[in-house]
Amino acid sequence: MSRDRSDMTYTRHGRPAQGHPGGEPTTRFTAAFHSWWARRHGHAPPAPDTDGAAESRSPESTLWRMRTTVRDEPGALAALCTALAEHRVDILSLQTHPLGEATVDEFLLRAPAGLTATGLTTAVTGAGGTDTWTERADAHDLVDAPTRVLELAARTALDGAELPLALRQLLGRCTIRSLPAAPGGGQPAPEGVPVEGTLEDTVMRLRAPEGGVLTVERPHPPFTPTEFARARALVELDARLGPRVPHGQDVLTLPEGSDITVGRADTGDLEAARAMHERCSPETLRRRYHGPVGDADRYLHHLLGPRFGRTLAVRTASGRVVGLGHLLWDGDETEVALLVEDAWQRRGIGTELLARLVSMATEAGCAHVYAVTQASNTGMVAAMRGLGLPLDYQVEESTLVVTARLDPARARHAREGREHGSPAGHRSWSTAPPAP
């Protein structure tokens, strides 16, 4: 469910996208990187026979998720079940989404390993199914829908940054865009939506909790009214609870004996983050943002916002912020970005930040994390190599994109911990009550 693609209106190097609040004119770096990204990540639907997780299949069987539309009349569902039984397909769960004269039936199936997605579709089509869609499933899809929705609601209640992840896990592969009610940079305000939101085929638009518009879109299959109602309920829950972030901190002792703390940060830390930027050298800022840095206020507010991901801040004993680490939601290939104040570099702070960000991405179910940097930034490259994970390198002129493949076993362990009552984020963190 988490293998998706999302766009939270920031560019993949941690600055606001052009045409959105705080956007700056694109540089040659930006153009080159976007060209690489476009070639690597298309918007076409995934092939139906793509490999699923290792645990989703055995030499004898494979798990599949399937949707198909049938007429809402007696015997239609029975014909589908009979056709599947003839191919020795076991129906593990079934949800129905009424659509007036038709019904969308959503199945979780265990099929013989030799039966392909094409074979499934052919069997269902012969039994009267239309607009059939299939995808490999894994063991976590065995959780029934009401239980899954309750788990997502609990995660959203604990942490405001969970809403985009919860929507993606609820709806599958989708693009999520959050547009503020009063964008800066001279950009026009987004067109408003009614209180109840709107649903049009593969696009739903909802009122964002902080104002503005939250748009959710996917290439296939069309959203059903049931999915729309579930998504709207999650967004309404987030809006009622207000801004919130798990608080708590880890105390670390640096090699020279100084103590620092690492903990979550949000827009309430904007002043401290701005002050740190003012203390950083132009070269440090250039390595982080890959070009001239203009008005930091215009994009720091977005980077610290929960709709874009999670932020960790490193603080000294006096409370001064000397380092920031960002985990920016982008589907399976979530971006990590680091900034450490000059006077605090080469003390292992970046390594500590990166390790914690990767742990958070793993717990969120992400399959990859990537860092966009310059080929000359040996510190970031060394930190990525220090993760001990398989790495892929992509080079465009002087731009280097390093992608780390996360450990599925660690992701499973983290998800199972959450399912048994552990809060989102690091286990040692406590959750602050919702802001009044």
XYZ file of C-alpha atoms in Angstrom:
436
model
C 0.000 0.000 0.000
C 2.885 2.332 0.575
C 4.425 1.940 -2.872
C 3.149 5.162 -4.321
C 4.181 8.513 -5.626
C 3.318 11.788 -3.962
C 3.978 15.446 -4.570
C 3.697 17.737 -1.573
C 4.541 20.845 -3.635
C 8.268 21.010 -2.925
C 11.088 20.238 -5.300
C 13.196 17.148 -4.702
C 16.100 19.176 -3.355
C 14.155 20.535 -0.386
C 13.044 23.949 -1.704
C 9.501 24.984 -2.657
C 8.498 24.123 -6.201
C 8.325 26.860 -8.822
C 4.785 28.135 -9.023
C 4.152 27.485 -5.325
C 4.735 29.628 -2.276
C 8.338 30.558 -1.776
C 9.477 29.238 -5.137
C 12.657 30.642 -6.664
C 13.615 30.629 -10.358
C 14.949 27.214 -11.286
C 18.677 26.880 -11.736
C 20.564 24.727 -14.210
C 20.873 22.184 -11.429
C 17.120 22.075 -10.952
C 16.468 21.585 -14.646
C 19.035 18.805 -14.871
C 17.712 17.015 -11.824
C 14.077 17.267 -12.888
C 15.059 15.895 -16.286
C 16.695 12.912 -14.589
C 13.713 12.446 -12.275
C 11.200 12.574 -15.122
C 13.090 9.873 -17.015
C 13.293 7.690 -13.931
C 9.758 8.134 -12.590
C 6.871 8.192 -15.020
C 3.223 8.477 -14.087
C 2.114 5.358 -15.933
C 0.271 2.747 -13.867
C 2.517 -0.058 -12.609
C 2.636 -3.227 -14.633
C 0.172 -5.738 -13.182
C 2.838 -8.421 -12.886
C 5.347 -6.387 -10.884
C 7.036 -8.267 -8.107
C 5.598 -7.888 -4.633
C 7.300 -8.256 -1.288
C 8.995 -11.566 -0.616
C 6.587 -12.429 2.152
C 3.587 -12.011 -0.172
C 4.232 -15.213 -2.070
C 5.561 -18.698 -1.691
C 6.354 -21.445 -4.227
C 2.692 -22.474 -3.949
C 0.732 -19.210 -3.887
C 0.708 -15.455 -4.403
C -1.359 -12.716 -2.764
C -3.225 -10.299 -5.042
C -5.417 -7.254 -4.611
C -8.084 -7.024 -7.289
C -10.904 -4.635 -8.133
C -13.595 -5.205 -10.674
C -16.971 -3.667 -11.487
C -20.092 -5.796 -11.860
C -23.777 -5.036 -12.323
C -25.710 -4.696 -9.069
C -28.011 -7.659 -9.625
C -28.549 -11.086 -8.039
C -25.973 -13.679 -9.030
C -23.310 -11.249 -10.305
C -20.985 -11.747 -7.337
C -21.652 -15.489 -7.296
C -20.513 -15.737 -10.934
C -17.236 -14.006 -10.057
C -16.624 -16.303 -7.110
C -17.329 -19.365 -9.222
C -14.874 -18.223 -11.915
C -12.157 -17.647 -9.306
C -12.808 -21.014 -7.678
C -12.346 -22.746 -11.029
C -8.788 -21.365 -11.032
C -8.210 -22.489 -7.407
C -8.204 -18.901 -6.172
C -9.004 -18.422 -2.489
C -10.934 -15.236 -1.546
C -9.446 -13.961 1.723
C -11.484 -10.769 2.014
C -14.090 -8.822 0.076
C -15.291 -5.221 0.188
C -18.149 -3.864 -1.886
C -18.472 -0.252 -3.035
C -22.026 0.429 -4.324
C -22.232 2.767 -7.319
C -25.941 2.788 -8.141
C -26.531 0.318 -10.947
C -23.075 -1.213 -10.501
C -20.849 -2.313 -7.641
C -17.076 -2.219 -7.319
C -15.905 -5.422 -5.648
C -12.466 -5.321 -4.032
C -10.846 -8.677 -3.274
C -7.778 -9.911 -1.453
C -6.906 -13.185 -3.152
C -4.524 -16.079 -2.669
C -3.864 -17.593 -6.075
C -1.667 -20.413 -7.361
C 1.817 -19.096 -8.078
C 1.475 -19.875 -11.770
C -1.620 -17.724 -12.230
C -0.676 -14.278 -13.589
C -2.521 -10.979 -13.362
C -3.574 -11.465 -16.996
C -5.024 -14.850 -16.116
C -6.963 -13.379 -13.224
C -8.328 -10.577 -15.381
C -9.365 -12.991 -18.120
C -11.243 -15.189 -15.659
C -13.047 -12.249 -14.085
C -13.912 -10.671 -17.427
C -15.483 -13.923 -18.557
C -17.673 -13.840 -15.441
C -18.965 -10.326 -16.157
C -16.358 -8.149 -14.458
C -15.247 -4.908 -16.132
C -12.566 -2.285 -15.467
C -10.563 -4.915 -13.607
C -7.410 -3.818 -11.775
C -4.871 -6.092 -10.058
C -1.784 -5.557 -7.925
C 0.508 -7.778 -5.886
C -0.350 -7.723 -2.176
C 1.619 -8.579 0.933
C 0.845 -9.984 4.367
C -0.104 -6.569 5.777
C -3.049 -6.431 3.396
C -4.544 -9.286 5.419
C -5.601 -6.731 8.048
C -9.289 -6.053 7.526
C -10.355 -2.610 6.338
C -11.990 -1.316 9.562
C -8.929 -2.293 11.588
C -6.603 -0.613 9.095
C -8.632 2.609 9.143
C -8.608 2.679 12.952
C -4.825 2.191 12.994
C -4.368 5.038 10.517
C -6.646 7.256 12.584
C -4.585 6.508 15.698
C -1.355 7.385 13.907
C -2.863 10.621 12.608
C -4.055 11.530 16.107
C -0.548 11.079 17.525
C 1.331 13.072 14.901
C 0.162 15.715 12.420
C 2.894 14.649 9.977
C 1.189 11.273 9.579
C -1.777 12.570 7.555
C -0.123 12.312 4.099
C 1.224 8.850 4.939
C -2.130 7.726 6.285
C -3.898 8.883 3.124
C -1.392 7.080 0.916
C -1.692 3.847 2.892
C -5.468 4.142 2.809
C -5.718 4.883 -0.919
C -2.630 3.237 -2.417
C -0.471 4.903 -5.046
C -1.522 8.524 -5.220
C -0.280 12.085 -5.578
C -1.039 14.460 -2.700
C -0.823 18.224 -3.098
C -1.364 20.694 -0.285
C -2.008 24.289 -1.384
C -2.274 26.977 1.322
C -5.219 29.363 1.440
C -2.984 32.439 1.126
C 0.108 31.526 -0.907
C 3.018 33.923 -1.011
C 5.212 35.010 -3.874
C 2.322 36.633 -5.732
C 0.732 33.269 -6.528
C -3.075 33.124 -6.825
C -5.050 31.484 -4.041
C -6.316 27.992 -4.858
C -9.911 27.585 -5.877
C -11.972 26.778 -2.810
C -13.878 23.563 -2.252
C -17.164 23.034 -0.416
C -17.081 21.832 3.174
C -17.917 18.294 2.110
C -15.184 18.247 -0.559
C -15.465 17.068 -4.164
C -14.916 13.741 -5.892
C -14.319 13.452 -9.629
C -13.267 10.033 -10.884
C -9.555 9.737 -9.920
C -9.317 13.135 -8.160
C -10.637 14.160 -4.761
C -10.341 17.649 -3.294
C -10.769 18.336 0.410
C -10.477 21.343 2.669
C -7.014 21.195 4.213
C -6.939 21.263 8.039
C -4.808 24.430 8.078
C -6.855 26.091 5.319
C -6.452 25.847 1.581
C -7.018 22.735 -0.481
C -5.775 19.167 -0.200
C -5.856 17.366 -3.558
C -5.479 13.590 -3.846
C -5.079 12.056 -7.277
C -4.121 8.685 -8.733
C -3.989 7.373 -12.287
C -6.150 4.316 -11.539
C -8.544 2.975 -10.383
C -11.196 5.687 -9.823
C -11.921 6.560 -6.211
C -15.146 5.156 -4.836
C -17.548 7.089 -2.584
C -16.482 4.808 0.283
C -12.810 5.735 -0.163
C -13.753 9.396 -0.406
C -15.696 9.191 2.870
C -12.776 7.505 4.645
C -10.270 10.077 3.395
C -12.562 12.937 4.394
C -12.941 11.453 7.881
C -9.155 11.307 8.348
C -8.755 14.917 7.229
C -11.574 16.048 9.521
C -9.935 14.224 12.452
C -6.655 15.996 11.736
C -8.412 19.366 11.583
C -10.246 18.827 14.893
C -7.068 17.878 16.760
C -5.105 20.895 15.542
C -1.297 21.216 15.260
C 0.602 18.527 17.164
C 3.974 16.853 17.049
C 5.510 14.123 19.229
C 7.906 15.821 21.614
C 10.858 14.348 23.407
C 14.568 14.254 22.819
C 17.652 12.085 22.816
C 20.708 13.414 24.637
C 23.989 12.702 22.849
C 27.536 13.317 24.027
C 29.942 14.435 21.309
C 33.548 13.163 21.223
C 34.853 16.333 22.908
C 32.352 15.920 25.761
C 29.642 18.422 24.768
C 26.021 17.332 25.167
C 23.470 17.974 22.426
C 19.845 16.960 22.063
C 18.024 15.644 18.997
C 14.250 15.989 18.765
C 11.361 16.831 16.483
C 10.858 20.382 15.248
C 7.977 22.196 13.580
C 6.931 25.693 12.556
C 7.204 26.803 16.174
C 10.983 26.546 15.707
C 11.016 28.949 12.750
C 12.850 31.730 14.590
C 15.584 29.394 15.824
C 15.968 27.843 12.357
C 16.235 31.268 10.752
C 18.898 32.303 13.263
C 20.917 29.200 12.446
C 20.741 30.010 8.736
C 22.099 33.481 9.446
C 25.106 31.924 11.212
C 25.842 29.507 8.343
C 28.391 30.398 5.682
C 27.278 30.909 2.060
C 29.175 27.750 1.106
C 27.306 25.626 3.675
C 23.971 27.001 2.494
C 24.940 26.447 -1.145
C 25.749 22.794 -0.455
C 22.377 22.345 1.220
C 20.181 24.263 -1.223
C 22.272 23.844 -4.399
C 22.265 27.510 -5.274
C 21.794 31.039 -3.925
C 19.622 31.247 -0.822
C 17.121 34.088 -0.849
C 14.521 34.764 1.811
C 14.797 31.796 4.170
C 11.434 32.559 5.766
C 9.626 31.747 2.561
C 10.685 28.109 2.449
C 11.679 27.287 6.035
C 8.008 27.555 6.996
C 7.236 24.829 4.442
C 10.145 22.582 5.360
C 9.139 22.700 9.020
C 5.455 22.064 8.260
C 4.019 18.581 8.956
C 2.413 18.300 5.514
C 5.830 17.960 3.888
C 7.361 15.406 6.223
C 9.253 15.448 9.495
C 12.074 17.612 10.799
C 14.686 16.859 13.450
C 16.579 19.651 15.193
C 19.905 19.446 17.008
C 20.090 21.792 19.982
C 22.912 22.768 22.325
C 22.552 22.853 26.118
C 21.470 26.500 25.841
C 18.713 25.607 23.339
C 20.390 27.017 20.210
C 19.574 25.076 17.026
C 22.804 24.034 15.286
C 21.514 21.385 12.896
C 18.383 20.464 10.950
C 17.468 17.213 9.259
C 14.449 16.929 6.969
C 12.549 13.829 5.887
C 10.431 14.984 2.931
C 7.603 12.696 1.855
C 7.941 11.494 -1.728
C 6.443 8.043 -1.765
C 8.841 5.113 -1.693
C 11.811 7.359 -2.395
C 11.514 9.850 0.416
C 14.136 12.606 0.415
C 16.572 13.236 3.259
C 18.325 16.596 3.608
C 20.775 17.898 6.218
C 22.114 21.272 7.327
C 24.683 21.633 10.126
C 26.041 24.977 11.261
C 29.700 25.509 10.265
C 31.101 25.593 13.800
C 29.450 22.233 14.571
C 30.454 20.321 11.467
C 32.735 17.253 11.493
C 31.557 16.178 14.927
C 29.253 13.368 13.819
C 26.062 15.444 14.025
C 25.106 14.874 10.393
C 25.632 11.129 10.773
C 23.387 11.037 13.848
C 20.677 13.049 12.091
C 20.774 10.897 8.978
C 20.565 7.644 10.940
C 17.479 8.873 12.784
C 15.808 10.137 9.615
C 16.356 6.791 7.906
C 14.936 5.002 10.943
C 11.835 7.206 10.747
C 11.469 6.501 7.026
C 11.753 2.773 7.688
C 9.102 2.910 10.394
C 6.834 4.840 8.021
C 7.070 1.960 5.544
C 9.186 3.770 2.941
C 11.169 1.539 0.593
C 13.882 4.068 -0.297
C 15.406 7.342 0.790
C 17.480 9.559 -1.464
C 19.746 12.554 -0.988
C 20.375 15.198 -3.641
C 23.771 16.813 -3.284
C 26.845 17.913 -5.194
C 29.520 15.467 -6.207
C 32.009 17.526 -4.194
C 30.015 17.155 -0.957
C 32.089 14.309 0.427
C 30.555 14.665 3.897
C 27.027 13.812 2.714
C 28.303 10.972 0.546
C 30.238 9.530 3.494
C 27.164 9.802 5.733
C 25.044 7.894 3.202
C 27.715 5.210 2.885
C 27.842 4.982 6.665
C 24.248 3.765 6.741
C 25.420 0.330 5.657
C 22.559 0.046 3.142
C 22.632 -0.767 -0.599
C 23.164 2.489 -2.499
C 22.445 3.606 -6.060
C 24.246 6.622 -7.554
C 22.928 8.866 -10.325
C 25.042 11.728 -11.668
C 23.805 14.691 -13.752
C 26.631 17.141 -14.458
C 27.812 18.128 -10.947
C 24.645 16.849 -9.247
C 24.715 13.551 -7.381
C 21.614 11.654 -6.275
C 22.308 8.856 -3.801
C 19.426 6.453 -3.174
C 19.474 4.005 -0.246
C 17.295 0.901 -0.333
C 15.796 0.330 3.094
C 15.640 -3.022 4.856
C 12.135 -4.567 4.490
C 12.700 -6.666 7.630
C 13.266 -3.512 9.684
C 10.173 -1.952 8.136
C 8.075 -5.010 9.019
C 9.388 -4.996 12.577
C 8.563 -1.294 12.952
C 5.047 -1.722 11.557
C 4.394 -4.684 13.840
C 5.527 -2.573 16.782
C 3.013 0.115 15.863
C 0.273 -2.477 15.432
C 0.892 -3.612 19.016
C 0.416 -0.142 20.416
C 3.748 1.661 19.999
C 3.372 5.335 19.046
C 4.519 6.701 15.711
C 8.119 7.797 15.540
C 10.942 6.691 17.816
C 9.884 4.424 20.660
C 11.329 6.672 23.349
C 9.425 9.778 22.287
C 6.343 10.993 24.079
C 3.404 12.639 22.361
C 2.413 16.190 23.149
C -1.283 16.923 23.642
C -3.029 18.754 20.784
C -2.519 22.489 20.738
C -5.543 24.437 21.986
